[in-house]
Amino acid sequence: MTDIERSWASARRGRRGHWLGGAIVGVLAVGAARAHAAPAEVTAAAPGETVRPWAAGVSEAEQATALELYRAGNLEFAESRFAQALAKYKEAIVHWDHPAIRFNMAVCLINLDQPLEAKDNLERSFAFGDGPLGADLYNQGLTYRKLLDAQLAHVKIVCPEPGTQVTLDGRFLFTGPGSVEEALLPGEHQVVATKTEFLTASRALVLVAGKLTTYDIRPLELEVATRTVRRWAPWKPWAVLGGAGALAVVGALSYRAARDNFARWDRGVSDGCPNGCDPAALRALPDYPRYRRDRDRGSNEQVIAFSLFSAAGAAALAGAIGLIANLPRVQIESHRAQPAVVPVPGGAALTVSWGW
């Protein structure tokens, strides 16, 4: 009996048990026991035998090293020490990436409740069909694939925008345009699409086990536009200046009226007292009340005139400053978009909201 045969016999006498976990044990109890009992076979090419595709480029020394580590892994496998067996198999594939070693790694990873890594290694074990595994183990592997697919979520990421870098959970997927289908653990994941001079699209994907969901994601174009803008409507500073002019005109009219009233007062006093008179004599003049009204009216109109002149000056200054501040300037505007990727059965809906 060869070493491999002895290791298989030992494995067949080994313990059965819990390698698939609660979700799979009831469905594949017989298959689980079989996979546990008989790890896939790895053999070196016999002298003169045509090199098999999975051994192409691997020297005899490397094959021998891989076989030694493989046998050590099988001993751990037979004792249900799956973590230790997995470590040996990982060492072995460094020397010879044999599909059968990948198959055994997948079984170990299933036992260690790592379905994602198990799925990856199982797919690699199918690279050359059933040749390196044998028909029985290959068919058994197909059954494991179905069970793992039921445990994992499946997503298809599509990006039609050329030159877009697409990442999933921080891991580079592809450069658009293109699509990639991935198997992932159920739950929340993050997909990001970035492109120079485009708005980055970043969305959380909530994936469900056993379902394929398609997400169409792309960065959104950042449309830059320029336009000439002012702080206020052009007429407003001019309206202030016009108001200043109007105040000045009204002030001038008030000032002229005040001057006329003072002139009438002066003429009345001169006519009534050609040689001058004291205040008592002035108040005794018959027309004194009329002269006094002219004087008082002139004083009020003069106050109004000076007030209007002051307001006109302030308004003119404000209007001048407003004209300077309201000079046209170029403003750059960006059309900002907020993408939202919403999964729907069999695909996804992409909605976009725009803002300024």
Coordinates of C-alpha atoms in Angstrom, one line a residue:
M1 CA 0.0 0.0 0.0
T2 CA 1.4 3.4 -1.0
D3 CA 1.7 6.3 1.4
I4 CA -1.3 8.0 -0.2
E5 CA -3.4 4.9 0.0
R6 CA -2.4 4.5 3.7
S7 CA -3.4 8.1 4.4
W8 CA -6.8 7.5 2.7
A9 CA -7.3 4.3 4.8
S10 CA -6.5 6.3 7.9
A11 CA -8.9 9.1 6.7
R12 CA -11.7 6.5 6.2
R13 CA -11.3 5.4 9.8
G14 CA -11.3 9.0 10.9
R15 CA -14.1 10.8 12.6
R16 CA -17.1 12.1 10.7
G17 CA -18.9 15.3 11.7
H18 CA -19.8 18.9 11.7
W19 CA -17.8 20.1 8.8
L20 CA -20.5 21.9 6.9
G21 CA -22.3 23.6 9.9
G22 CA -25.9 23.7 10.7
A23 CA -27.2 25.0 7.3
I24 CA -25.7 22.1 5.3
V25 CA -25.3 19.1 7.5
G26 CA -28.9 17.8 7.2
V27 CA -28.8 18.1 3.4
L28 CA -25.4 16.5 2.7
A29 CA -24.7 14.2 5.7
V30 CA -23.6 11.4 3.4
G31 CA -21.6 13.6 1.1
A32 CA -19.9 15.3 4.1
A33 CA -18.8 12.0 5.5
R34 CA -17.5 11.0 2.2
A35 CA -15.5 14.2 1.7
H36 CA -14.2 14.0 5.2
A37 CA -13.1 10.4 4.8
A38 CA -11.4 10.7 1.4
P39 CA -9.5 13.8 0.5
A40 CA -8.7 14.3 -3.2
E41 CA -5.8 12.5 -4.6
V42 CA -2.5 14.1 -5.7
T43 CA -0.1 12.0 -7.6
A44 CA 3.1 12.7 -9.4
A45 CA 3.5 11.8 -13.0
A46 CA 4.9 8.3 -13.7
P47 CA 8.2 8.0 -15.6
G48 CA 7.5 8.5 -19.3
E49 CA 3.9 9.6 -18.7
T50 CA 2.7 12.5 -20.7
V51 CA 2.7 15.6 -18.5
R52 CA -0.8 16.5 -17.5
P53 CA -1.9 20.1 -17.9
W54 CA -2.1 20.7 -14.2
A55 CA 1.5 19.6 -13.8
A56 CA 2.9 21.6 -16.7
G57 CA 5.9 23.6 -15.7
V58 CA 6.2 22.1 -12.2
S59 CA 9.5 20.3 -11.6
E60 CA 9.6 16.8 -10.1
A61 CA 11.3 18.3 -7.0
E62 CA 8.5 20.8 -6.5
Q63 CA 5.9 18.0 -7.0
A64 CA 7.7 15.9 -4.4
T65 CA 7.7 18.8 -1.9
A66 CA 4.0 19.5 -2.5
L67 CA 3.2 15.8 -2.1
E68 CA 5.0 15.6 1.2
L69 CA 3.1 18.7 2.5
Y70 CA -0.1 17.3 1.1
R71 CA 0.3 14.0 3.0
A72 CA 1.0 15.9 6.2
G73 CA -2.2 17.9 5.6
N74 CA -4.2 14.7 5.0
L75 CA -3.1 13.4 8.4
E76 CA -4.4 16.5 10.1
F77 CA -7.5 16.3 7.9
A78 CA -8.2 12.7 9.0
E79 CA -8.1 13.9 12.6
S80 CA -10.6 16.8 11.9
R81 CA -7.9 19.3 12.6
F82 CA -9.0 21.4 9.7
A83 CA -7.1 24.6 10.5
Q84 CA -3.8 22.6 10.7
A85 CA -4.7 20.7 7.5
L86 CA -5.5 24.0 5.7
A87 CA -2.1 25.4 6.7
K88 CA -0.3 22.4 5.2
Y89 CA -2.3 22.6 2.0
K90 CA -1.5 26.3 1.6
E91 CA 2.2 25.4 1.9
A92 CA 1.7 22.7 -0.7
I93 CA 0.1 24.8 -3.4
V94 CA 3.1 27.2 -3.2
H95 CA 5.0 24.4 -4.8
W96 CA 2.3 22.9 -6.9
D97 CA -1.1 24.4 -7.4
H98 CA -2.9 21.1 -7.9
P99 CA -6.7 21.1 -8.3
A100 CA -7.0 18.3 -5.8
I101 CA -5.2 20.3 -3.1
R102 CA -7.6 23.2 -3.8
F103 CA -10.5 20.8 -3.4
N104 CA -9.2 19.7 0.0
M105 CA -8.7 23.4 1.0
A106 CA -12.3 24.1 0.1
V107 CA -13.5 21.3 2.3
C108 CA -11.4 22.5 5.2
L109 CA -12.7 26.1 4.7
I110 CA -16.3 24.8 4.7
N111 CA -15.6 23.1 8.1
L112 CA -14.0 26.4 9.3
D113 CA -17.2 28.3 8.3
Q114 CA -15.4 30.4 5.7
P115 CA -17.8 29.9 2.7
L116 CA -16.4 32.7 0.6
E117 CA -12.8 31.4 0.6
A118 CA -14.2 27.8 0.2
K119 CA -16.1 28.9 -2.9
D120 CA -13.0 30.5 -4.4
N121 CA -10.8 27.4 -3.9
L122 CA -13.6 25.1 -5.1
E123 CA -13.9 27.0 -8.3
R124 CA -10.1 26.7 -8.8
S125 CA -10.3 23.0 -8.3
F126 CA -12.6 22.8 -11.3
A127 CA -10.1 24.5 -13.6
F128 CA -9.3 21.2 -15.5
G129 CA -12.6 19.5 -15.2
D130 CA -12.8 16.1 -13.6
G131 CA -9.4 15.0 -14.8
P132 CA -7.4 15.7 -11.7
L133 CA -10.2 14.9 -9.2
G134 CA -12.0 12.0 -10.7
A135 CA -15.6 11.8 -11.6
D136 CA -16.9 11.1 -8.1
L137 CA -15.2 13.9 -6.3
Y138 CA -15.9 16.3 -9.2
N139 CA -19.6 15.6 -8.9
Q140 CA -19.4 15.9 -5.2
G141 CA -17.7 19.3 -5.7
L142 CA -20.6 20.4 -7.9
T143 CA -22.9 19.6 -5.0
Y144 CA -20.8 21.7 -2.7
R145 CA -20.9 24.5 -5.2
K146 CA -24.7 24.6 -5.1
L147 CA -24.7 24.6 -1.3
L148 CA -22.2 27.4 -1.1
D149 CA -24.1 29.4 -3.7
A150 CA -27.1 29.2 -1.4
Q151 CA -25.1 30.5 1.5
L152 CA -23.5 33.4 -0.4
A153 CA -24.9 36.5 -2.0
H154 CA -24.2 37.2 -5.7
V155 CA -23.8 40.6 -7.2
K156 CA -23.2 41.8 -10.8
I157 CA -21.6 45.3 -10.9
V158 CA -22.1 47.1 -14.3
C159 CA -20.4 50.3 -15.2
P160 CA -20.8 51.6 -18.8
E161 CA -18.8 54.8 -18.4
P162 CA -15.3 54.5 -20.1
G163 CA -12.3 55.1 -17.9
T164 CA -14.2 54.6 -14.6
Q165 CA -12.4 52.9 -11.7
V166 CA -14.8 50.6 -9.9
T167 CA -14.0 49.2 -6.4
L168 CA -16.0 46.9 -4.1
D169 CA -15.3 47.1 -0.4
G170 CA -12.1 49.0 -1.2
R171 CA -10.9 46.3 -3.6
F172 CA -10.3 47.2 -7.3
L173 CA -12.8 45.4 -9.6
F174 CA -12.4 46.8 -13.1
T175 CA -12.0 49.8 -15.3
G176 CA -15.2 50.6 -17.2
P177 CA -16.9 50.0 -19.4
G178 CA -17.4 46.5 -18.2
S179 CA -19.1 44.3 -15.6
V180 CA -18.0 41.8 -13.0
E181 CA -20.0 39.1 -11.1
E182 CA -18.9 38.4 -7.5
A183 CA -19.9 36.0 -4.8
L184 CA -19.9 37.8 -1.4
L185 CA -21.0 37.2 2.2
P186 CA -24.6 38.4 2.7
G187 CA -25.0 41.9 4.2
E188 CA -23.8 45.4 3.5
H189 CA -21.1 46.1 1.0
Q190 CA -19.7 49.3 -0.6
V191 CA -19.3 50.0 -4.3
V192 CA -17.5 53.1 -5.6
A193 CA -17.1 54.5 -9.1
T194 CA -14.6 57.2 -9.7
K195 CA -13.4 59.1 -12.7
T196 CA -11.4 62.3 -13.2
E197 CA -13.5 65.4 -13.5
F198 CA -16.6 63.4 -12.6
L199 CA -18.5 63.2 -9.3
T200 CA -17.7 60.0 -7.4
A201 CA -20.6 57.6 -6.9
S202 CA -20.5 55.6 -3.7
R203 CA -23.3 53.4 -2.5
A204 CA -24.0 50.8 0.1
L205 CA -25.3 47.5 -1.3
V206 CA -27.4 45.2 0.9
L207 CA -27.1 41.7 -0.5
V208 CA -29.2 38.6 0.3
A209 CA -27.9 35.0 0.4
G210 CA -28.8 32.9 -2.6
K211 CA -29.8 35.9 -4.8
L212 CA -28.2 37.6 -7.8
T213 CA -28.6 41.4 -7.8
T214 CA -27.4 43.6 -10.6
Y215 CA -26.1 47.1 -9.8
D216 CA -25.6 49.7 -12.6
I217 CA -23.3 52.4 -11.1
R218 CA -21.4 55.2 -12.8
P219 CA -19.8 58.5 -11.8
L220 CA -21.8 61.5 -12.8
E221 CA -20.5 64.2 -15.0
L222 CA -19.6 67.4 -13.3
E223 CA -20.8 70.0 -15.8
V224 CA -19.0 73.3 -15.2
A225 CA -20.7 76.4 -16.6
T226 CA -19.8 80.1 -16.3
R227 CA -22.2 83.0 -16.2
T228 CA -22.0 86.8 -15.5
V229 CA -23.6 87.7 -12.3
R230 CA -24.2 90.9 -10.2
R231 CA -24.9 91.4 -6.6
W232 CA -28.2 93.2 -7.4
A233 CA -30.3 93.9 -10.4
P234 CA -28.4 96.6 -12.5
W235 CA -31.2 99.1 -12.0
K236 CA -30.9 99.2 -8.2
P237 CA -27.7 101.3 -7.8
W238 CA -29.0 103.6 -10.5
A239 CA -32.3 104.0 -8.7
V240 CA -30.4 105.0 -5.6
L241 CA -28.5 107.6 -7.6
G242 CA -31.7 108.8 -9.2
G243 CA -33.2 109.1 -5.7
A244 CA -30.2 111.2 -4.6
G245 CA -30.8 113.5 -7.6
A246 CA -34.5 113.8 -6.7
L247 CA -33.7 114.7 -3.1
A248 CA -31.2 117.3 -4.3
V249 CA -33.8 118.9 -6.6
V250 CA -36.5 119.0 -3.9
G251 CA -33.9 120.4 -1.5
A252 CA -33.0 123.1 -4.0
L253 CA -36.6 124.1 -4.4
S254 CA -37.0 124.3 -0.7
Y255 CA -33.9 126.4 -0.4
R256 CA -35.2 128.7 -3.1
A257 CA -38.5 129.1 -1.3
A258 CA -36.7 129.8 1.9
R259 CA -34.7 132.5 0.2
D260 CA -37.8 134.1 -1.2
N261 CA -39.5 134.1 2.2
F262 CA -36.4 135.7 3.8
A263 CA -36.4 138.3 1.1
R264 CA -40.0 139.2 1.8
W265 CA -39.1 139.5 5.5
D266 CA -36.2 141.8 4.7
R267 CA -38.3 144.0 2.4
G268 CA -41.1 144.3 5.0
V269 CA -38.6 145.3 7.7
S270 CA -36.9 147.8 5.4
D271 CA -40.2 149.3 4.3
G272 CA -41.6 149.5 7.9
C273 CA -38.4 150.8 9.5
P274 CA -36.4 152.6 6.8
N275 CA -34.1 154.0 9.5
G276 CA -34.2 151.0 11.7
C277 CA -36.2 150.3 14.8
D278 CA -36.0 148.4 17.9
P279 CA -37.9 145.1 18.4
A280 CA -40.8 146.7 20.1
A281 CA -41.3 149.2 17.3
L282 CA -40.9 146.3 14.8
R283 CA -43.7 144.3 16.4
A284 CA -45.9 147.4 16.4
L285 CA -45.8 147.5 12.6
P286 CA -49.3 146.7 11.0
D287 CA -47.9 144.0 8.7
Y288 CA -45.5 142.5 11.3
P289 CA -47.5 139.2 11.6
R290 CA -47.2 138.6 7.8
Y291 CA -43.5 139.4 7.8
R292 CA -42.9 137.1 10.7
R293 CA -44.8 134.3 9.0
D294 CA -42.5 134.7 5.9
R295 CA -39.5 134.6 8.2
D296 CA -40.6 131.5 10.1
R297 CA -41.6 129.7 6.9
G298 CA -38.2 130.5 5.4
S299 CA -36.5 129.1 8.4
N300 CA -38.4 125.8 8.2
E301 CA -37.8 125.6 4.4
Q302 CA -34.1 126.2 5.0
V303 CA -33.9 123.4 7.5
I304 CA -35.8 121.1 5.1
A305 CA -33.5 122.1 2.3
F306 CA -30.3 121.3 4.2
S307 CA -31.7 118.0 5.4
L308 CA -32.6 117.0 1.8
F309 CA -29.1 118.1 0.7
S310 CA -27.6 115.8 3.4
A311 CA -29.8 112.9 2.4
A312 CA -29.1 113.4 -1.3
G313 CA -25.3 113.4 -0.6
A314 CA -25.6 110.1 1.4
A315 CA -27.8 108.5 -1.3
A316 CA -25.3 109.6 -4.0
L317 CA -22.4 108.1 -2.1
A318 CA -24.4 104.8 -1.6
G319 CA -25.3 104.7 -5.3
A320 CA -21.7 105.2 -6.4
I321 CA -20.6 102.4 -4.0
G322 CA -23.4 100.3 -5.3
L323 CA -22.4 100.8 -8.9
I324 CA -18.8 99.7 -8.1
A325 CA -20.0 96.7 -6.0
N326 CA -22.5 95.7 -8.6
L327 CA -19.9 95.4 -11.5
P328 CA -20.5 92.1 -13.3
R329 CA -18.3 89.1 -12.3
V330 CA -17.9 85.6 -13.7
Q331 CA -19.3 82.8 -11.5
I332 CA -18.5 79.1 -12.0
E333 CA -21.4 76.8 -11.4
S334 CA -21.4 73.0 -11.1
H335 CA -24.3 70.8 -11.7
R336 CA -24.1 68.5 -8.7
A337 CA -25.9 65.2 -8.8
Q338 CA -26.7 62.7 -6.1
P339 CA -27.0 59.2 -7.5
A340 CA -29.0 56.5 -5.7
V341 CA -28.7 52.9 -6.7
V342 CA -31.8 51.0 -5.6
P343 CA -31.8 47.2 -5.9
V344 CA -34.9 45.6 -7.4
P345 CA -35.6 41.9 -8.2
G346 CA -33.4 40.9 -11.2
G347 CA -31.7 44.3 -11.4
A348 CA -31.5 47.8 -10.1
A349 CA -32.9 51.3 -10.5
L350 CA -30.6 54.3 -10.7
T351 CA -32.1 57.6 -9.7
V352 CA -30.4 61.0 -9.8
S353 CA -31.3 64.3 -8.0
W354 CA -29.7 67.5 -9.2
G355 CA -28.8 70.7 -7.2
W356 CA -26.9 73.9 -7.6

